[in-house]
Amino acid sequence: MQTDHSPLKEQNHVYYNRRLSLITIPTIEKLRTKNSQEKPKMVPSIRIIGSLNVDMVSVTPRFPEAGETLTSTSFSIHAGGKGANQAVACGRLSRPKPTNTTNTTTTTTTTTITPTISPAHIHVEMLGATGQLDTHFTTLLQPTLHSSGVHTSRIRQIPNAHTGVAVIIVDTSAGGENRILYSPGANYAGMQCAPDVLELSLSLTPAVPDVLVLQAEIPTETVVGILRGVNGWREARAKVEGRGVGMEADVEVVFNPAPAPEGGLPVDVYAAVDHLVMNETECEIMAPAGLVEEGAGQEKETAATSPERRDRIARHFHALGVRHVIVTLGAKGVWYSAGDAGRDVQERGQGEGDAKGGWVRFVGEVPAAKVEKVVDTTAAGDTFVGGYSVQIARWKEARRAAGRGGEQLTVEERQERYGSAMEQAVRWATRASARCVERSGAMDSIPWEDEI
């Protein structure tokens, strides 16, 4: 069953929407004035909001049994967190590998910025929180993010809190599969659903980001607040513009529900999610209870085994407002459904681009890219999300370069976006993920653009 709206959440919804309307409309007026004038090419931008952790990794020949103590074959400490991993993936997969990169597995540096951060590339910025009770941000996280092309000015340092920690056990006998124990620390203490966090998350300064990436290692209430803020921003902008805005004029939201909140999110927030990226387990957790009724003796369908099950779940999210639903299936590849969103659109029937108003929708499967040897799957999903987000930003950049930025898509352009452009983005992200699993570590295993 989908999560109900508590009175507190409803109060936050009204409060933040009202607050966002007040601060956003003047900004939109300025943007509209700027759009009417000739201006230089905009640098694509991605803002990642999420967790920053320290990964403590033990590699073992097998997982220990209950009550058993095993000696690991190796132990290492790395920068990590799903948010930080996805930020690094966006940074690295949008630029070639620099020749002066330092291996953060064996050494650390206090360099505040490197030549990797260049206005010629996609602007990637990370928003999150670390703790001041340790030095992990200054000695490990910040240098690693900077060397990967990620700006860190939106990362908050929280007094009386520890940086988040993930204890990871990697099983070499199971192809590098892992188990993770997560202690959130500052990811929760410093990322509560409060006005300062939401304003920093939704700030339109210096410009509207092309892509906003979210995961679920920060409080669910904060994720909900940010998504409701996006909805409020879009409603305010549409009101000022007097029409719906095109995809390129709006921020596109990528939500990766990892770890997936039980029962999903309140149904109203999905209208803010443009791209819902889940693995097969997260897909089942996010799906509403009772979406499919199994008969007596019928084997239960799962997103991992049944394309029909995935299709029903995707249709559910399309009806709530999500245009792109992606289910990663590990070694079996990726399944996706991309199309117009809204329950009223589905009721017209699937027209595959019918100019009379049919539902434009494409469903596809992309096989897993070839892998020489699976070493570590820890950051595979985060690498996929980052690579996919880069492709969204590149698509929007190409539209602007062609003079089509901010315009509504025609039926033919929607076919191209949901069809060939979507397949290309998924294939590229799948290749990036394949390169990742051939290496050890989490963040350290994420490849650069010229390594794909």
Short mmCIF file of C-alpha atoms in Angstrom, two decimals:
data_model
loop_
_atom_site.label_atom_id
_atom_site.label_comp_id
_atom_site.label_asym_id
_atom_site.label_seq_id
_atom_site.Cartn_x
_atom_site.Cartn_y
_atom_site.Cartn_z
CA MET A 1 0.00 0.00 0.00
CA GLN A 2 1.27 3.47 -0.82
CA THR A 3 2.37 5.65 2.08
CA ASP A 4 -0.40 7.87 3.50
CA HIS A 5 0.12 11.59 3.97
CA SER A 6 0.45 12.34 7.67
CA PRO A 7 -0.79 15.72 8.98
CA LEU A 8 2.82 16.80 9.46
CA LYS A 9 3.72 15.97 5.86
CA GLU A 10 0.64 17.80 4.60
CA GLN A 11 1.66 20.86 6.61
CA ASN A 12 5.15 20.68 5.13
CA HIS A 13 3.68 20.30 1.66
CA VAL A 14 1.57 23.45 1.96
CA TYR A 15 4.30 25.42 3.71
CA TYR A 16 7.07 24.59 1.28
CA ASN A 17 4.93 24.98 -1.82
CA ARG A 18 3.85 28.41 -0.59
CA ARG A 19 7.43 29.32 0.22
CA LEU A 20 8.73 28.08 -3.12
CA SER A 21 6.05 29.97 -5.02
CA LEU A 22 7.11 33.20 -3.35
CA ILE A 23 10.81 32.80 -4.07
CA THR A 24 10.54 31.13 -7.48
CA ILE A 25 8.21 33.32 -9.54
CA PRO A 26 10.54 36.36 -9.61
CA THR A 27 13.38 34.06 -10.62
CA ILE A 28 11.28 32.67 -13.46
CA GLU A 29 10.45 36.20 -14.64
CA LYS A 30 14.18 36.87 -14.93
CA LEU A 31 14.70 33.60 -16.75
CA ARG A 32 11.92 34.45 -19.20
CA THR A 33 13.54 37.83 -19.91
CA LYS A 34 16.90 36.18 -20.44
CA ASN A 35 15.39 33.57 -22.76
CA SER A 36 14.08 36.33 -25.03
CA GLN A 37 17.64 37.56 -25.62
CA GLU A 38 20.50 35.92 -27.45
CA LYS A 39 22.83 34.21 -24.99
CA PRO A 40 25.92 31.99 -25.11
CA LYS A 41 25.71 28.22 -24.98
CA MET A 42 24.84 26.92 -21.52
CA VAL A 43 27.08 24.36 -19.87
CA PRO A 44 25.06 21.23 -19.03
CA SER A 45 24.62 20.75 -15.30
CA ILE A 46 23.78 17.89 -12.92
CA ARG A 47 23.02 18.27 -9.22
CA ILE A 48 23.22 15.15 -7.06
CA ILE A 49 21.54 15.21 -3.65
CA GLY A 50 22.38 12.29 -1.43
CA SER A 51 24.69 10.45 0.91
CA LEU A 52 28.42 10.69 1.51
CA ASN A 53 29.97 7.73 3.29
CA VAL A 54 33.23 6.11 4.12
CA ASP A 55 33.25 2.54 2.79
CA MET A 56 35.09 0.02 4.96
CA VAL A 57 35.53 -3.02 2.73
CA SER A 58 36.50 -6.55 3.73
CA VAL A 59 37.07 -9.13 0.99
CA THR A 60 36.43 -12.76 2.00
CA PRO A 61 36.34 -16.15 0.23
CA ARG A 62 32.73 -16.51 1.44
CA PHE A 63 30.18 -14.81 3.69
CA PRO A 64 30.43 -15.86 7.37
CA GLU A 65 27.67 -17.95 8.89
CA ALA A 66 25.72 -16.79 11.95
CA GLY A 67 28.07 -16.62 14.94
CA GLU A 68 31.14 -17.36 12.79
CA THR A 69 34.30 -15.26 12.63
CA LEU A 70 36.29 -15.26 9.39
CA THR A 71 39.63 -13.70 8.55
CA SER A 72 39.34 -11.45 5.52
CA THR A 73 41.83 -11.63 2.69
CA SER A 74 42.03 -7.82 2.49
CA PHE A 75 40.66 -4.64 4.07
CA SER A 76 40.54 -1.10 2.68
CA ILE A 77 38.87 2.26 3.26
CA HIS A 78 37.33 4.24 0.41
CA ALA A 79 35.17 7.26 -0.26
CA GLY A 80 31.60 6.12 -0.88
CA GLY A 81 27.88 6.60 -0.39
CA LYS A 82 25.29 6.20 -3.12
CA GLY A 83 25.03 9.95 -3.57
CA ALA A 84 28.78 10.47 -3.77
CA ASN A 85 29.21 7.42 -6.02
CA GLN A 86 26.62 8.75 -8.44
CA ALA A 87 28.19 12.21 -8.35
CA VAL A 88 31.61 10.74 -9.16
CA ALA A 89 30.03 8.66 -11.94
CA CYS A 90 28.48 11.82 -13.42
CA GLY A 91 31.81 13.62 -13.19
CA ARG A 92 34.00 10.88 -14.62
CA LEU A 93 31.58 9.70 -17.30
CA SER A 94 31.30 13.22 -18.70
CA ARG A 95 35.02 13.75 -19.29
CA PRO A 96 38.19 11.83 -20.20
CA LYS A 97 40.52 10.55 -17.52
CA PRO A 98 43.09 13.20 -16.55
CA THR A 99 46.73 12.21 -16.54
CA ASN A 100 47.36 13.57 -13.04
CA THR A 101 44.66 11.60 -11.15
CA THR A 102 45.77 10.28 -7.74
CA ASN A 103 44.72 6.79 -6.62
CA THR A 104 42.75 7.52 -3.44
CA THR A 105 42.92 3.87 -2.35
CA THR A 106 46.56 4.17 -1.31
CA THR A 107 47.11 7.91 -0.79
CA THR A 108 45.17 11.00 0.15
CA THR A 109 45.55 14.66 -0.74
CA THR A 110 44.22 17.97 0.53
CA THR A 111 44.02 19.61 -2.89
CA THR A 112 40.87 21.75 -3.00
CA ILE A 113 40.40 21.74 -6.77
CA THR A 114 42.05 20.09 -9.76
CA PRO A 115 42.17 20.70 -13.51
CA THR A 116 39.48 18.01 -13.81
CA ILE A 117 36.85 20.64 -12.84
CA SER A 118 36.55 22.64 -16.03
CA PRO A 119 33.73 24.79 -17.45
CA ALA A 120 34.20 22.95 -20.74
CA HIS A 121 32.65 19.82 -19.23
CA ILE A 122 29.31 19.08 -17.62
CA HIS A 123 28.99 21.01 -14.36
CA VAL A 124 28.48 18.38 -11.64
CA GLU A 125 27.73 19.42 -8.06
CA MET A 126 27.08 17.37 -4.94
CA LEU A 127 24.76 18.29 -2.08
CA GLY A 128 24.93 16.32 1.15
CA ALA A 129 26.32 16.32 4.68
CA THR A 130 29.40 15.00 6.49
CA GLY A 131 30.32 15.01 10.19
CA GLN A 132 32.85 17.19 11.98
CA LEU A 133 33.64 14.47 14.54
CA ASP A 134 36.03 12.94 12.00
CA THR A 135 38.27 14.14 9.18
CA HIS A 136 36.89 11.94 6.42
CA PHE A 137 35.55 14.88 4.37
CA THR A 138 38.77 16.89 4.18
CA THR A 139 41.16 13.94 3.88
CA LEU A 140 39.19 11.57 1.63
CA LEU A 141 35.75 12.60 0.36
CA GLN A 142 36.42 16.14 -0.84
CA PRO A 143 39.70 15.32 -2.65
CA THR A 144 38.10 12.31 -4.34
CA LEU A 145 35.07 14.30 -5.48
CA HIS A 146 37.21 17.18 -6.75
CA SER A 147 39.57 14.90 -8.66
CA SER A 148 36.50 13.38 -10.36
CA GLY A 149 35.14 16.74 -11.50
CA VAL A 150 32.53 17.27 -8.76
CA HIS A 151 31.97 20.64 -7.05
CA THR A 152 31.46 20.40 -3.29
CA SER A 153 30.32 23.88 -2.18
CA ARG A 154 26.84 22.53 -1.32
CA ILE A 155 28.14 19.86 1.06
CA ARG A 156 27.36 20.72 4.68
CA GLN A 157 29.65 19.83 7.61
CA ILE A 158 27.62 19.00 10.71
CA PRO A 159 28.92 19.52 14.28
CA ASN A 160 28.53 16.66 16.77
CA ALA A 161 27.99 14.10 14.00
CA HIS A 162 30.05 11.40 12.34
CA THR A 163 30.30 10.98 8.59
CA GLY A 164 28.18 8.09 7.33
CA VAL A 165 29.84 4.67 7.26
CA ALA A 166 29.13 1.59 5.13
CA VAL A 167 30.66 -1.72 6.21
CA ILE A 168 30.91 -3.87 3.07
CA ILE A 169 31.72 -7.58 2.81
CA VAL A 170 32.66 -8.78 -0.68
CA ASP A 171 32.37 -12.53 -1.41
CA THR A 172 34.93 -13.58 -4.03
CA SER A 173 33.40 -17.04 -4.41
CA ALA A 174 30.06 -15.51 -5.48
CA GLY A 175 31.41 -13.37 -8.28
CA GLY A 176 32.08 -10.31 -6.16
CA GLU A 177 28.60 -10.04 -4.65
CA ASN A 178 28.39 -7.95 -1.51
CA ARG A 179 26.49 -7.34 1.71
CA ILE A 180 26.36 -3.86 3.24
CA LEU A 181 25.63 -2.53 6.74
CA TYR A 182 24.90 1.20 6.69
CA SER A 183 25.26 3.73 9.55
CA PRO A 184 23.90 7.06 8.21
CA GLY A 185 25.51 9.54 10.64
CA ALA A 186 25.48 13.05 9.15
CA ASN A 187 23.46 11.85 6.16
CA TYR A 188 20.47 11.87 8.51
CA ALA A 189 21.56 14.43 11.11
CA GLY A 190 22.43 17.05 8.49
CA MET A 191 19.81 16.30 5.84
CA GLN A 192 16.54 16.56 7.75
CA CYS A 193 13.51 18.04 5.96
CA ALA A 194 14.13 21.62 7.07
CA PRO A 195 13.88 24.94 5.17
CA ASP A 196 17.66 25.39 4.85
CA VAL A 197 18.13 21.92 3.37
CA LEU A 198 15.24 22.31 0.92
CA GLU A 199 16.32 25.78 -0.18
CA LEU A 200 19.86 24.56 -0.83
CA SER A 201 18.49 21.55 -2.74
CA LEU A 202 16.08 23.56 -4.90
CA SER A 203 18.14 26.71 -5.39
CA LEU A 204 17.98 28.00 -8.96
CA THR A 205 21.25 29.89 -8.53
CA PRO A 206 23.27 30.14 -10.68
CA ALA A 207 20.83 28.37 -13.03
CA VAL A 208 18.25 25.61 -13.20
CA PRO A 209 20.19 22.31 -13.31
CA ASP A 210 19.49 20.10 -16.30
CA VAL A 211 19.31 16.98 -14.14
CA LEU A 212 18.58 16.49 -10.43
CA VAL A 213 19.60 13.07 -9.06
CA LEU A 214 18.19 11.63 -5.82
CA GLN A 215 18.62 8.38 -3.89
CA ALA A 216 17.23 7.19 -0.54
CA GLU A 217 20.20 7.14 1.86
CA ILE A 218 18.98 10.48 3.24
CA PRO A 219 15.71 10.80 5.22
CA THR A 220 12.63 9.84 3.22
CA GLU A 221 10.87 12.99 4.45
CA THR A 222 13.62 15.07 2.83
CA VAL A 223 13.27 13.23 -0.48
CA VAL A 224 9.50 13.82 -0.34
CA GLY A 225 10.02 17.50 0.51
CA ILE A 226 12.41 17.99 -2.41
CA LEU A 227 10.07 16.27 -4.87
CA ARG A 228 7.12 18.34 -3.65
CA GLY A 229 9.30 21.40 -4.06
CA VAL A 230 10.00 20.43 -7.68
CA ASN A 231 6.26 20.05 -8.26
CA GLY A 232 5.68 23.49 -6.74
CA TRP A 233 8.42 25.01 -8.87
CA ARG A 234 6.97 23.50 -12.04
CA GLU A 235 3.46 24.68 -11.21
CA ALA A 236 4.74 28.20 -10.52
CA ARG A 237 6.75 28.28 -13.72
CA ALA A 238 3.85 27.00 -15.83
CA LYS A 239 1.65 29.71 -14.31
CA VAL A 240 4.13 32.45 -15.17
CA GLU A 241 4.78 31.10 -18.66
CA GLY A 242 1.08 30.54 -19.29
CA ARG A 243 1.73 27.07 -20.68
CA GLY A 244 3.57 23.86 -19.94
CA VAL A 245 7.31 24.13 -20.33
CA GLY A 246 9.40 21.91 -22.57
CA MET A 247 11.69 19.22 -21.17
CA GLU A 248 14.81 21.27 -21.90
CA ALA A 249 13.59 24.30 -19.92
CA ASP A 250 12.82 22.19 -16.88
CA VAL A 251 14.94 20.18 -14.50
CA GLU A 252 14.65 16.44 -15.12
CA VAL A 253 14.56 14.40 -11.92
CA VAL A 254 16.25 10.99 -11.68
CA PHE A 255 15.18 9.04 -8.58
CA ASN A 256 16.99 5.85 -7.59
CA PRO A 257 15.10 4.43 -4.56
CA ALA A 258 18.08 2.73 -2.95
CA PRO A 259 17.47 1.59 -0.31
CA ALA A 260 13.81 1.43 -1.29
CA PRO A 261 11.39 2.86 1.31
CA GLU A 262 8.78 0.26 2.27
CA GLY A 263 5.47 1.04 0.57
CA GLY A 264 7.07 3.53 -1.78
CA LEU A 265 6.46 7.27 -1.53
CA PRO A 266 3.27 9.36 -1.27
CA VAL A 267 1.57 9.14 -4.65
CA ASP A 268 1.57 12.90 -5.27
CA VAL A 269 5.38 13.14 -5.45
CA TYR A 270 5.80 10.85 -8.46
CA ALA A 271 4.67 13.67 -10.75
CA ALA A 272 8.07 15.24 -10.02
CA VAL A 273 10.00 12.08 -10.98
CA ASP A 274 10.92 11.90 -14.67
CA HIS A 275 13.22 8.87 -14.46
CA LEU A 276 12.66 6.08 -11.93
CA VAL A 277 15.69 3.75 -11.88
CA MET A 278 15.36 0.57 -9.78
CA ASN A 279 16.83 -2.89 -9.56
CA GLU A 280 14.46 -5.85 -9.46
CA THR A 281 14.31 -5.92 -5.65
CA GLU A 282 13.65 -2.19 -5.34
CA CYS A 283 11.01 -2.50 -8.06
CA GLU A 284 9.02 -4.98 -5.97
CA ILE A 285 9.32 -2.89 -2.81
CA MET A 286 8.20 0.29 -4.59
CA ALA A 287 5.24 -1.40 -6.31
CA PRO A 288 1.90 -0.97 -4.50
CA ALA A 289 0.51 -4.00 -2.68
CA GLY A 290 -2.24 -5.77 -4.60
CA LEU A 291 -1.13 -4.52 -8.01
CA VAL A 292 -1.47 -8.11 -9.26
CA GLU A 293 -3.72 -10.75 -7.74
CA GLU A 294 -2.33 -14.28 -7.97
CA GLY A 295 -4.79 -17.13 -8.22
CA ALA A 296 -4.74 -20.24 -6.04
CA GLY A 297 -1.67 -22.32 -6.79
CA GLN A 298 -0.29 -19.72 -9.19
CA GLU A 299 3.42 -19.03 -8.86
CA LYS A 300 4.07 -15.50 -7.69
CA GLU A 301 5.43 -13.24 -10.42
CA THR A 302 8.37 -10.97 -9.68
CA ALA A 303 10.02 -8.11 -11.50
CA ALA A 304 13.15 -10.26 -11.77
CA THR A 305 11.44 -13.08 -13.68
CA SER A 306 8.39 -11.63 -15.43
CA PRO A 307 8.34 -8.96 -18.16
CA GLU A 308 4.56 -8.83 -17.70
CA ARG A 309 5.03 -7.97 -14.03
CA ARG A 310 7.52 -5.24 -14.92
CA ASP A 311 5.10 -3.88 -17.49
CA ARG A 312 2.26 -3.65 -14.97
CA ILE A 313 4.50 -1.88 -12.48
CA ALA A 314 5.73 0.53 -15.15
CA ARG A 315 2.17 1.36 -16.23
CA HIS A 316 1.36 2.13 -12.59
CA PHE A 317 4.22 4.63 -12.35
CA HIS A 318 3.47 6.11 -15.78
CA ALA A 319 -0.06 6.82 -14.55
CA LEU A 320 1.37 8.68 -11.54
CA GLY A 321 3.51 10.93 -13.75
CA VAL A 322 6.81 9.09 -14.32
CA ARG A 323 7.89 9.14 -17.99
CA HIS A 324 10.85 6.74 -17.83
CA VAL A 325 10.81 3.54 -15.75
CA ILE A 326 14.03 1.52 -15.73
CA VAL A 327 14.59 -1.85 -14.04
CA THR A 328 18.18 -3.11 -13.90
CA LEU A 329 18.44 -6.91 -13.85
CA GLY A 330 22.11 -7.55 -13.12
CA ALA A 331 23.64 -10.08 -15.50
CA LYS A 332 20.36 -10.21 -17.46
CA GLY A 333 20.64 -6.58 -18.54
CA VAL A 334 18.14 -3.74 -18.30
CA TRP A 335 14.41 -3.46 -19.00
CA TYR A 336 12.80 -0.08 -19.59
CA SER A 337 9.51 1.58 -20.44
CA ALA A 338 9.46 5.17 -21.68
CA GLY A 339 6.40 7.16 -22.64
CA ASP A 340 3.96 9.93 -21.96
CA ALA A 341 2.88 10.15 -18.33
CA GLY A 342 -0.52 10.54 -16.74
CA ARG A 343 -3.53 8.32 -16.25
CA ASP A 344 -5.57 10.30 -18.79
CA VAL A 345 -2.90 9.72 -21.46
CA GLN A 346 -2.97 5.94 -20.95
CA GLU A 347 -6.74 5.90 -21.29
CA ARG A 348 -6.42 7.14 -24.88
CA GLY A 349 -4.76 3.88 -25.85
CA GLN A 350 -1.26 3.24 -27.09
CA GLY A 351 -0.86 4.90 -30.47
CA GLU A 352 2.91 4.59 -30.91
CA GLY A 353 3.07 8.24 -31.90
CA ASP A 354 -0.42 8.63 -33.31
CA ALA A 355 -0.82 12.32 -34.21
CA LYS A 356 -4.44 12.08 -33.05
CA GLY A 357 -3.29 11.83 -29.46
CA GLY A 358 -2.45 8.19 -28.83
CA TRP A 359 -0.18 7.16 -25.99
CA VAL A 360 3.44 7.37 -27.16
CA ARG A 361 5.31 4.60 -25.37
CA PHE A 362 8.30 2.37 -26.04
CA VAL A 363 9.33 -0.75 -24.13
CA GLY A 364 12.74 -2.32 -24.58
CA GLU A 365 15.40 -4.60 -23.16
CA VAL A 366 19.14 -4.08 -23.36
CA PRO A 367 21.38 -7.09 -22.67
CA ALA A 368 24.20 -6.78 -20.17
CA ALA A 369 27.46 -5.64 -21.72
CA LYS A 370 30.27 -8.17 -21.97
CA VAL A 371 32.40 -8.43 -18.84
CA GLU A 372 35.83 -10.08 -18.89
CA LYS A 373 35.72 -11.00 -15.18
CA VAL A 374 33.37 -9.85 -12.42
CA VAL A 375 35.49 -8.55 -9.54
CA ASP A 376 33.19 -6.30 -7.47
CA THR A 377 29.56 -5.28 -8.08
CA THR A 378 29.35 -2.71 -5.26
CA ALA A 379 29.11 0.44 -7.42
CA ALA A 380 27.51 -1.08 -10.52
CA GLY A 381 24.08 0.43 -9.89
CA ASP A 382 25.47 3.85 -8.99
CA THR A 383 27.63 3.85 -12.11
CA PHE A 384 24.57 3.05 -14.22
CA VAL A 385 22.60 5.93 -12.67
CA GLY A 386 25.48 8.35 -13.21
CA GLY A 387 26.08 7.30 -16.80
CA TYR A 388 22.38 7.49 -17.59
CA SER A 389 22.12 10.97 -16.03
CA VAL A 390 25.03 12.19 -18.15
CA GLN A 391 23.22 11.02 -21.28
CA ILE A 392 20.10 12.97 -20.25
CA ALA A 393 22.18 16.13 -19.82
CA ARG A 394 23.88 15.56 -23.19
CA TRP A 395 20.48 15.10 -24.88
CA LYS A 396 19.25 18.39 -23.44
CA GLU A 397 22.49 20.09 -24.47
CA ALA A 398 22.03 18.85 -28.05
CA ARG A 399 18.46 20.18 -28.11
CA ARG A 400 19.64 23.62 -27.00
CA ALA A 401 22.44 23.60 -29.57
CA ALA A 402 19.85 22.90 -32.26
CA GLY A 403 17.79 25.89 -31.14
CA ARG A 404 15.03 23.69 -29.71
CA GLY A 405 15.68 24.25 -26.03
CA GLY A 406 12.55 24.89 -23.97
CA GLU A 407 10.14 23.92 -26.73
CA GLN A 408 7.46 21.28 -26.41
CA LEU A 409 8.34 18.05 -28.19
CA THR A 410 6.39 17.12 -31.28
CA VAL A 411 4.97 13.61 -31.64
CA GLU A 412 7.96 12.64 -33.78
CA GLU A 413 10.40 14.09 -31.25
CA ARG A 414 8.70 12.23 -28.42
CA GLN A 415 9.08 9.03 -30.42
CA GLU A 416 12.79 9.74 -30.80
CA ARG A 417 13.21 10.60 -27.10
CA TYR A 418 11.36 7.54 -25.80
CA GLY A 419 12.70 5.26 -28.51
CA SER A 420 16.20 5.55 -29.96
CA ALA A 421 17.50 8.19 -27.52
CA MET A 422 16.33 6.16 -24.55
CA GLU A 423 17.88 2.96 -25.88
CA GLN A 424 21.16 4.74 -26.55
CA ALA A 425 21.27 6.17 -23.02
CA VAL A 426 20.54 2.79 -21.43
CA ARG A 427 23.12 0.99 -23.59
CA TRP A 428 25.82 3.52 -22.75
CA ALA A 429 25.06 3.36 -19.02
CA THR A 430 25.10 -0.45 -19.21
CA ARG A 431 28.57 -0.41 -20.77
CA ALA A 432 29.79 1.94 -18.05
CA SER A 433 28.42 -0.40 -15.38
CA ALA A 434 30.17 -3.36 -17.03
CA ARG A 435 33.54 -1.62 -16.87
CA CYS A 436 32.90 -0.85 -13.20
CA VAL A 437 32.38 -4.47 -12.09
CA GLU A 438 35.69 -5.53 -13.66
CA ARG A 439 37.53 -3.57 -10.95
CA SER A 440 37.77 -3.72 -7.17
CA GLY A 441 36.33 -1.10 -4.85
CA ALA A 442 33.24 1.05 -5.11
CA MET A 443 34.03 4.64 -6.08
CA ASP A 444 37.53 3.68 -7.23
CA SER A 445 36.03 1.28 -9.78
CA ILE A 446 33.92 3.91 -11.57
CA PRO A 447 35.32 4.45 -15.09
CA TRP A 448 35.98 7.64 -17.05
CA GLU A 449 34.28 8.60 -20.30
CA ASP A 450 37.18 7.52 -22.51
CA GLU A 451 37.28 4.09 -20.83
CA ILE A 452 33.80 3.10 -22.07
#
